[in-house]
Amino acid sequence: MKSNEKNLMQKTADDIIQYIIDHNMKPGDKVPTEPELSKLLNAGRSTIREAMRTLATRNIVEVRQGSGTYISNKMGMIEDPFGLFFIDDKAKLMRDLMNLRIQVEPDIAAMAATNATKEDLDNIKTCLDDIELLIYTKQDFTEADNRFHQAIANSTNNLVSPRLIPLFSTVSRYIKEEDQETADCLIASHREIYDAIASKDPVSAKDCMYLHLVQTRRLLCKK
Amino acid sequence: MKSNEKNLMQKTADDIIQYIIDHNMKPGDKVPTEPELSKLLNAGRSTIREAMRTLATRNIVEVRQGSGTYISNKMGMIEDPFGLFFIDDKAKLMRDLMNLRIQVEPDIAAMAATNATKEDLDNIKTCLDDIELLIYTKQDFTEADNRFHQAIANSTNNLVSPRLIPLFSTVSRYIKEEDQETADCLIASHREIYDAIASKDPVSAKDCMYLHLVQTRRLLCKK
C-alpha cells in the first residue's frame, strides 16, 4: 500500500468514525453497506473496504458472516491498548501495574460507594459469590476476580475508569494456588470491599480496596 | 474477508508479534521482509501482508516507502486506545478524565521526585521553559503542557504510568486563553511542580501536582 493510498484510507476511516458519531450509533447497530458508504462518503469501494478492515482491527466494527457489519460491543477498546507486550521485563511490568493499580483502584472503590445503583450492587455481589465458591472449591477464580473489579469500576459513574480495569486484569492470574489462610483472607477482603460499597461508605471502600491490593502485592512479592 | 481467513490472519499477526518479542526487537529495528516471514512462519504471503497491515494499524510496525517495514516508535500505542470517541457526552468525558487525572497524576509526580535522573530533570525543565515563554507571549501552550506532564511520567521508572498521559492530554486544550492572573498562577504552579521534583521531595511534588490539577479543574468548570 502506497503512502497516499494509506492516507486516503485513513481519511476514509476517520470519515466513517465521524458518520458513526453523527448518527449516534451504538454497539450492535448495523453499519451501512460498502456500496452505501461509498456513495455517502464519496469514496471508492476498495478504499471503503480497507477502511472497514482497519476499524475491525481497532474493534470499532465487527463483521458477522452473512449478515453485515455492526458496531462492535468492544466499543473501540483493543486488547493490550498500551502495547505492553513490547516491555521485556515482565516481572517489573507486573510490579509496576500493581503499583499503579494501588494508586487508582482505591479511589475507584470510593466512587463506586458514592454512585453504585441497586443493579450495580447486584452485579458486584454476583461476582463476589462466584469468587467465594471458586475459592472454596479450589478452582481458578481469576476470571471472576477480574469481573469483580470491573463491576466496581462500572459503578463509579466515571466514563473512563472502567476502561482502565482490563489493563490491570493481567495481574491477578499470578495468584492462583494459595494456602487455606490466604484463601480465607482473600474471601474476607473481597467481602469487605463489597460491604463498604453497599453501605455507601466511600472512605471505608477506599481503605478496603487499598488493604486488599496491598495484600495482593505482598502475595506477588513472595514468589 | 471470511471468518476463517480472518482467524488465520490474526494467528499470523500473533506469530509476528511473538517473533518480535523473541528477537527482542526495538523501535526502529527492521522487520524481516514478506518472503522471509512467509518462510519463517510458514504462512502464505498474502496472509503475511494482511497481518502486517493489521500491525501497522495498531502502530506496532510502520512502513517506510522504498526502505521496508520497521518496528514503530509508537510501540503499539494507538490514538484513542480506549475508544473514547464512542462517548457522546464530551463535557462529562472531560470532567471524568480530569477527575481520573487528579487521582493518578499526584502519585506520578511523587514517583518522579523519587526516581528522576539528571537527564529526566533536564527534559522536564525544557518543557517548563517552553510553557513559560508561550504563556508570556500569549501563545497556545497546550503541546508544551502535554510534553511537561509526559516528561514527568517518563521520570517515574514505572513502565505503565507514562502510557496513561496521552489519554489525559485531551483535557488541556480546553484552557487556552486566560487572563493575566490565571497565566501567572499557571506559571507558578508548573514551576512549583518542577522545583519539588528537582528537590527530590515526593510529598511536596504530590501536593503541587494536586494543587495544579485542582486549579485546572476549576478553570474548566468556570466555562
Coordinates of C-alpha atoms in Angstrom, one line a residue:
Chain A
M1 CA 0.0 0.0 0.0
K2 CA 1.5 3.3 -1.0
S3 CA 1.7 6.3 1.3
N4 CA -1.0 8.4 -0.4
E5 CA -3.3 5.3 -0.6
K6 CA -2.8 4.9 3.1
N7 CA -3.7 8.5 3.8
L8 CA -6.8 8.2 1.7
M9 CA -7.8 5.0 3.6
Q10 CA -7.0 6.7 6.9
K11 CA -9.1 9.7 6.0
T12 CA -12.0 7.4 4.9
A13 CA -11.7 5.5 8.2
D14 CA -12.0 8.9 10.0
D15 CA -15.0 9.8 7.9
I16 CA -16.7 6.5 8.8
I17 CA -16.0 7.2 12.5
Q18 CA -17.5 10.6 12.1
Y19 CA -20.5 9.1 10.4
I20 CA -20.9 6.7 13.4
I21 CA -20.7 9.6 15.9
D22 CA -23.0 11.9 13.9
H23 CA -25.6 9.1 13.6
N24 CA -25.3 8.3 17.3
M25 CA -24.7 4.7 16.5
K26 CA -24.5 2.2 19.4
P27 CA -22.9 -1.3 19.8
G28 CA -25.0 -3.8 17.8
D29 CA -26.2 -1.2 15.3
K30 CA -25.8 -2.1 11.7
V31 CA -23.3 -0.1 9.7
P32 CA -24.3 0.9 6.1
T33 CA -23.0 -1.5 3.4
E34 CA -19.9 -0.9 1.3
P35 CA -21.9 0.5 -1.7
E36 CA -23.9 2.8 0.6
L37 CA -20.8 4.1 2.4
S38 CA -19.1 4.5 -1.0
K39 CA -21.9 6.9 -2.1
L40 CA -22.4 8.6 1.3
L41 CA -18.6 9.4 1.8
N42 CA -17.8 9.8 -1.9
A43 CA -15.0 7.1 -1.7
G44 CA -14.1 4.1 -3.9
R45 CA -15.4 0.7 -2.7
S46 CA -11.9 -0.7 -2.3
T47 CA -10.9 2.3 -0.1
I48 CA -14.1 1.7 2.0
R49 CA -13.2 -2.0 2.3
E50 CA -9.7 -1.2 3.5
A51 CA -11.0 1.4 6.0
M52 CA -13.6 -1.0 7.4
R53 CA -10.8 -3.6 7.9
T54 CA -8.9 -1.0 9.9
L55 CA -11.9 -0.3 12.0
A56 CA -12.5 -4.0 12.6
T57 CA -8.8 -4.3 13.7
R58 CA -9.5 -1.5 16.2
N59 CA -12.6 -3.3 17.5
I60 CA -14.8 -0.4 16.3
V61 CA -16.9 -2.6 14.0
E62 CA -17.3 -6.3 13.6
V63 CA -18.2 -8.4 10.6
R64 CA -20.9 -11.0 11.1
Q65 CA -20.7 -13.6 8.3
G66 CA -23.7 -13.5 6.0
S67 CA -25.3 -10.6 8.0
G68 CA -23.3 -7.5 7.6
T69 CA -21.1 -5.2 9.6
Y70 CA -22.1 -3.9 13.0
I71 CA -20.8 -1.6 15.7
S72 CA -18.7 -3.8 18.0
N73 CA -19.6 -4.4 21.6
K74 CA -15.9 -3.8 22.4
M75 CA -16.5 -0.1 21.5
G76 CA -13.1 0.5 20.1
M77 CA -11.2 -1.0 23.1
I78 CA -8.5 -3.2 21.8
E79 CA -6.6 -5.9 23.6
D80 CA -3.3 -4.5 25.0
P81 CA -4.1 -0.9 24.1
F82 CA -0.8 0.4 25.6
G83 CA 1.4 -2.1 23.7
L84 CA 2.6 -3.7 26.9
F85 CA 3.8 -6.7 25.0
F86 CA 6.7 -4.5 23.9
I87 CA 8.0 -4.5 27.5
D88 CA 10.7 -7.1 28.0
D89 CA 10.9 -7.2 31.8
K90 CA 7.6 -8.9 32.6
A91 CA 8.3 -9.2 36.3
K92 CA 8.9 -5.5 36.6
L93 CA 5.8 -4.9 34.4
M94 CA 3.7 -6.9 36.9
R95 CA 5.1 -4.9 39.9
D96 CA 4.6 -1.6 38.1
L97 CA 1.0 -2.5 37.1
M98 CA 0.3 -3.5 40.7
N99 CA 1.7 -0.2 42.0
L100 CA -0.4 1.8 39.5
R101 CA -3.4 -0.2 40.5
I102 CA -2.9 0.6 44.1
Q103 CA -2.8 4.3 43.2
V104 CA -6.0 4.1 41.2
E105 CA -8.4 1.4 42.4
P106 CA -9.0 2.7 46.0
D107 CA -10.4 5.9 44.5
I108 CA -12.5 3.8 42.1
A109 CA -13.9 1.9 45.1
A110 CA -14.7 5.2 46.8
M111 CA -16.5 6.5 43.7
A112 CA -18.4 3.2 43.5
A113 CA -19.6 3.6 47.1
T114 CA -21.0 7.0 46.2
N115 CA -22.6 6.1 42.9
A116 CA -23.5 2.4 42.8
T117 CA -27.1 1.7 41.9
K118 CA -29.1 -1.3 43.1
E119 CA -28.3 -3.0 39.8
D120 CA -24.6 -2.2 40.2
L121 CA -24.6 -3.7 43.7
D122 CA -26.3 -6.9 42.4
N123 CA -23.6 -7.2 39.7
I124 CA -20.8 -6.8 42.2
K125 CA -22.5 -9.3 44.6
T126 CA -22.8 -11.9 41.8
C127 CA -19.0 -11.7 41.2
L128 CA -18.3 -11.9 44.9
D129 CA -20.4 -15.1 45.3
D130 CA -18.6 -16.6 42.2
I131 CA -15.2 -15.8 43.7
E132 CA -16.1 -17.4 47.1
L133 CA -17.5 -20.5 45.5
L134 CA -14.4 -20.9 43.3
I135 CA -12.0 -20.4 46.2
Y136 CA -13.9 -22.8 48.4
T137 CA -13.8 -25.5 45.7
K138 CA -10.1 -24.7 45.0
Q139 CA -10.7 -23.6 41.4
D140 CA -9.1 -20.8 39.5
F141 CA -11.0 -17.6 40.3
T142 CA -9.1 -15.2 38.1
E143 CA -11.9 -14.5 35.7
A144 CA -14.4 -13.9 38.5
D145 CA -11.9 -11.7 40.2
N146 CA -11.5 -9.6 37.1
R147 CA -15.3 -9.3 36.8
F148 CA -15.5 -8.2 40.4
H149 CA -13.0 -5.3 39.9
Q150 CA -14.7 -4.5 36.6
A151 CA -18.2 -4.4 38.2
I152 CA -16.9 -2.0 40.8
A153 CA -15.3 0.3 38.2
N154 CA -18.6 0.1 36.2
S155 CA -20.4 1.5 39.3
T156 CA -18.3 4.7 39.5
N157 CA -20.4 6.8 37.0
N158 CA -17.0 7.8 35.6
L159 CA -16.7 7.2 31.9
V160 CA -13.0 6.5 31.8
S161 CA -12.3 4.5 35.0
P162 CA -13.9 1.2 33.8
R163 CA -11.6 1.3 30.8
L164 CA -8.5 1.0 33.0
I165 CA -9.5 -2.3 34.6
P166 CA -8.7 -4.6 31.6
L167 CA -5.2 -3.2 31.8
F168 CA -4.9 -4.4 35.4
S169 CA -6.5 -7.8 34.9
T170 CA -3.2 -9.3 33.8
V171 CA -2.0 -9.1 37.4
S172 CA -4.4 -11.4 39.1
R173 CA -3.7 -14.5 37.2
Y174 CA -0.4 -14.6 39.1
I175 CA -2.2 -15.6 42.3
K176 CA -3.9 -18.9 41.8
E177 CA -3.0 -21.5 44.2
E178 CA -2.8 -20.4 47.8
D179 CA -2.9 -22.0 51.2
Q180 CA -6.1 -22.0 53.3
E181 CA -5.1 -19.0 55.3
T182 CA -4.5 -16.9 52.2
A183 CA -7.8 -18.2 50.7
D184 CA -9.7 -17.1 53.9
C185 CA -8.0 -13.7 53.8
L186 CA -8.9 -13.2 50.1
I187 CA -12.5 -14.1 50.7
A188 CA -12.7 -11.7 53.7
S189 CA -11.1 -8.8 51.9
H190 CA -13.3 -9.1 48.8
R191 CA -16.4 -9.2 51.1
E192 CA -15.3 -6.1 53.0
I193 CA -15.0 -4.1 49.8
Y194 CA -18.5 -5.2 48.7
D195 CA -19.9 -4.4 52.2
A196 CA -18.4 -0.9 52.2
I197 CA -19.7 -0.1 48.7
A198 CA -23.1 -1.5 49.6
S199 CA -23.1 0.7 52.8
K200 CA -22.4 3.7 50.6
D201 CA -19.3 4.4 52.7
P202 CA -16.6 5.9 50.3
V203 CA -13.9 6.2 53.0
S204 CA -14.2 2.6 54.1
A205 CA -14.5 1.4 50.5
K206 CA -11.2 3.2 49.6
D207 CA -9.5 1.7 52.7
C208 CA -10.7 -1.8 52.0
M209 CA -9.6 -1.7 48.4
Y210 CA -6.3 -0.4 49.4
L211 CA -5.8 -3.2 52.0
H212 CA -6.9 -5.8 49.5
L213 CA -4.5 -4.7 46.9
V214 CA -1.6 -4.4 49.3
Q215 CA -2.3 -7.9 50.4
T216 CA -2.2 -9.0 46.8
R217 CA 1.0 -7.1 46.2
R218 CA 2.6 -9.0 49.2
L219 CA 1.4 -12.3 47.7
L220 CA 3.0 -11.4 44.4
C221 CA 6.3 -10.4 46.0
K222 CA 6.5 -13.7 48.0
K223 CA 7.0 -15.5 44.7
Chain B
M1 CA -12.7 -11.4 4.3
K2 CA -14.2 -14.7 5.6
S3 CA -14.1 -15.7 9.2
N4 CA -11.5 -18.5 8.9
E5 CA -9.3 -16.2 6.7
K6 CA -9.6 -13.6 9.5
N7 CA -8.6 -16.1 12.1
L8 CA -5.6 -17.3 10.1
M9 CA -4.6 -13.6 9.6
Q10 CA -5.0 -13.0 13.3
K11 CA -2.9 -16.1 14.2
T12 CA -0.2 -14.9 11.8
A13 CA -0.3 -11.4 13.3
D14 CA 0.2 -13.0 16.8
D15 CA 3.0 -15.1 15.4
I16 CA 4.8 -12.0 14.1
I17 CA 4.3 -10.3 17.5
Q18 CA 5.9 -13.3 19.1
Y19 CA 8.7 -13.2 16.6
I20 CA 9.3 -9.5 17.6
I21 CA 9.3 -10.4 21.3
D22 CA 11.5 -13.5 20.9
H23 CA 14.1 -11.5 18.9
N24 CA 14.0 -8.6 21.4
M25 CA 13.3 -6.1 18.6
K26 CA 13.2 -2.5 19.4
P27 CA 11.6 0.6 17.8
G28 CA 13.5 1.4 14.6
D29 CA 14.6 -2.2 14.0
K30 CA 13.9 -3.6 10.6
V31 CA 11.3 -6.4 10.4
P32 CA 12.1 -9.3 8.0
T33 CA 10.6 -9.0 4.5
E34 CA 7.3 -10.6 3.5
P35 CA 9.1 -13.5 1.7
E36 CA 11.3 -14.1 4.8
L37 CA 8.4 -14.0 7.2
S38 CA 6.4 -16.3 4.9
K39 CA 9.2 -18.9 5.2
L40 CA 9.9 -18.3 8.9
L41 CA 6.2 -18.5 10.0
N42 CA 5.1 -21.0 7.3
A43 CA 2.3 -18.7 6.1
G44 CA 1.2 -17.5 2.7
R45 CA 2.5 -14.1 1.5
S46 CA -1.0 -12.6 1.2
T47 CA -1.7 -13.7 4.8
I48 CA 1.6 -12.1 5.9
R49 CA 0.7 -8.9 4.0
E50 CA -2.7 -8.7 5.7
A51 CA -1.2 -9.4 9.1
M52 CA 1.4 -6.7 8.6
R53 CA -1.3 -4.2 7.7
T54 CA -3.1 -5.0 11.0
L55 CA 0.1 -4.5 12.9
A56 CA 0.6 -1.2 11.1
T57 CA -2.9 -0.1 12.1
R58 CA -2.0 -1.0 15.7
N59 CA 1.2 1.1 15.4
I60 CA 3.3 -1.9 16.1
V61 CA 5.2 -1.6 12.8
E62 CA 5.5 1.2 10.2
V63 CA 6.1 1.0 6.5
R64 CA 8.8 3.3 5.2
Q65 CA 8.4 3.8 1.5
G66 CA 11.2 2.2 -0.5
S67 CA 13.0 1.1 2.6
G68 CA 11.0 -1.7 4.3
T69 CA 9.0 -2.3 7.4
Y70 CA 10.3 -1.3 10.9
I71 CA 9.2 -1.5 14.5
S72 CA 7.2 1.6 15.1
N73 CA 8.4 4.3 17.6
K74 CA 4.8 4.4 18.8
M75 CA 5.4 0.9 20.3
G76 CA 1.9 -0.3 19.8
M77 CA 0.2 2.6 21.4
I78 CA -2.7 3.7 19.2
E79 CA -4.5 7.0 19.2
D80 CA -7.6 6.8 21.5
P81 CA -6.8 3.4 22.8
F82 CA -9.9 3.3 25.0
G83 CA -12.3 4.2 22.2
L84 CA -13.4 7.4 23.9
F85 CA -14.8 8.8 20.7
F86 CA -17.7 6.5 21.3
I87 CA -18.7 8.6 24.3
D88 CA -21.5 11.0 23.4
D89 CA -21.3 13.4 26.3
K90 CA -18.0 15.1 25.7
A91 CA -18.5 17.6 28.5
K92 CA -18.9 14.8 31.1
L93 CA -15.9 12.9 29.4
M94 CA -13.7 16.0 30.0
R95 CA -14.8 16.2 33.7
D96 CA -14.3 12.4 34.2
L97 CA -10.9 12.5 32.6
M98 CA -10.0 15.4 34.8
N99 CA -11.2 13.6 37.9
L100 CA -9.2 10.5 37.0
R101 CA -6.2 12.6 36.3
I102 CA -6.4 14.1 39.8
Q103 CA -6.4 10.6 41.2
V104 CA -3.4 9.5 39.2
E105 CA -1.0 12.3 38.5
P106 CA -0.1 13.4 42.0
D107 CA 1.3 9.9 42.7
I108 CA 3.1 10.1 39.3
A109 CA 4.7 13.4 40.4
A110 CA 5.7 11.8 43.7
M111 CA 7.3 8.8 41.9
A112 CA 9.1 11.3 39.6
A113 CA 10.5 13.1 42.6
T114 CA 11.9 9.8 43.9
N115 CA 13.3 8.5 40.6
A116 CA 14.1 11.3 38.2
T117 CA 17.6 11.3 36.8
K118 CA 19.6 14.4 35.8
E119 CA 18.5 13.8 32.2
D120 CA 14.8 13.5 33.2
L121 CA 15.1 16.8 35.1
D122 CA 16.6 18.5 32.1
N123 CA 13.7 17.2 29.9
I124 CA 11.1 18.5 32.4
K125 CA 12.9 21.8 32.7
T126 CA 12.9 22.3 28.9
C127 CA 9.2 21.8 28.8
L128 CA 8.7 24.2 31.7
D129 CA 10.7 26.9 29.9
D130 CA 8.7 26.4 26.8
I131 CA 5.4 26.7 28.7
E132 CA 6.5 29.9 30.4
L133 CA 7.7 31.5 27.1
L134 CA 4.4 30.6 25.4
I135 CA 2.3 31.9 28.2
Y136 CA 4.3 35.2 28.3
T137 CA 3.9 35.7 24.6
K138 CA 0.2 34.7 24.8
Q139 CA 0.6 31.7 22.5
D140 CA -1.1 28.3 22.8
F141 CA 0.9 26.2 25.2
T142 CA -1.1 23.0 25.0
E143 CA 1.5 21.0 23.3
A144 CA 4.3 22.1 25.7
D145 CA 2.0 21.4 28.6
N146 CA 1.4 17.9 27.3
R147 CA 5.1 17.4 27.0
F148 CA 5.6 18.6 30.6
H149 CA 3.2 16.1 32.0
Q150 CA 4.7 13.4 29.8
A151 CA 8.2 14.2 30.8
I152 CA 7.2 13.9 34.5
A153 CA 5.6 10.5 33.9
N154 CA 8.6 9.4 31.9
S155 CA 10.7 10.0 35.1
T156 CA 8.8 7.7 37.4
N157 CA 10.6 4.5 36.5
N158 CA 7.2 2.9 36.2
L159 CA 6.6 1.2 32.9
V160 CA 2.9 1.8 32.7
S161 CA 2.3 5.3 34.1
P162 CA 3.8 7.2 31.1
R163 CA 1.3 5.4 28.8
L164 CA -1.6 7.0 30.7
I165 CA -0.6 10.6 29.9
P166 CA -1.7 10.7 26.2
L167 CA -5.1 9.7 27.5
F168 CA -5.2 12.9 29.6
S169 CA -3.7 15.3 27.1
T170 CA -7.1 15.9 25.5
V171 CA -8.1 17.9 28.6
S172 CA -5.6 20.7 28.4
R173 CA -6.6 22.1 25.1
Y174 CA -9.7 23.4 26.8
I175 CA -7.7 26.0 28.7
K176 CA -6.1 28.3 26.2
E177 CA -6.9 31.9 26.6
E178 CA -6.7 33.2 30.1
D179 CA -6.4 36.5 31.9
Q180 CA -3.1 37.7 33.3
E181 CA -3.8 36.4 36.8
T182 CA -4.6 32.9 35.6
A183 CA -1.5 33.0 33.4
D184 CA 0.7 34.0 36.4
C185 CA -0.9 31.3 38.5
L186 CA -0.3 28.6 35.8
I187 CA 3.4 29.6 35.5
A188 CA 3.8 29.5 39.3
S189 CA 2.1 26.1 39.7
H190 CA 4.1 24.4 36.9
R191 CA 7.3 25.8 38.4
E192 CA 6.4 24.5 41.9
I193 CA 6.0 21.0 40.5
Y194 CA 9.4 21.1 38.8
D195 CA 11.1 22.5 41.9
A196 CA 9.6 19.8 44.1
I197 CA 10.7 17.0 41.7
A198 CA 14.2 18.6 41.3
S199 CA 14.4 18.7 45.2
K200 CA 13.6 15.0 45.3
D201 CA 10.7 15.7 47.6
P202 CA 7.9 13.3 46.8
V203 CA 5.4 14.7 49.3
S204 CA 5.7 18.2 48.0
A205 CA 5.7 17.0 44.4
K206 CA 2.4 15.2 45.1
D207 CA 0.9 18.2 46.8
C208 CA 2.0 20.6 44.0
M209 CA 0.6 18.4 41.2
Y210 CA -2.6 18.0 43.2
L211 CA -3.0 21.8 43.6
H212 CA -2.1 22.4 39.9
L213 CA -4.7 20.0 38.7
V214 CA -7.4 21.3 41.1
Q215 CA -6.7 24.8 39.7
T216 CA -7.1 23.4 36.2
R217 CA -10.4 21.7 37.1
R218 CA -11.7 25.0 38.5
L219 CA -10.8 26.7 35.2
L220 CA -12.6 24.0 33.3
C221 CA -15.7 24.3 35.5
K222 CA -15.9 28.1 35.0
K223 CA -16.7 27.7 31.4

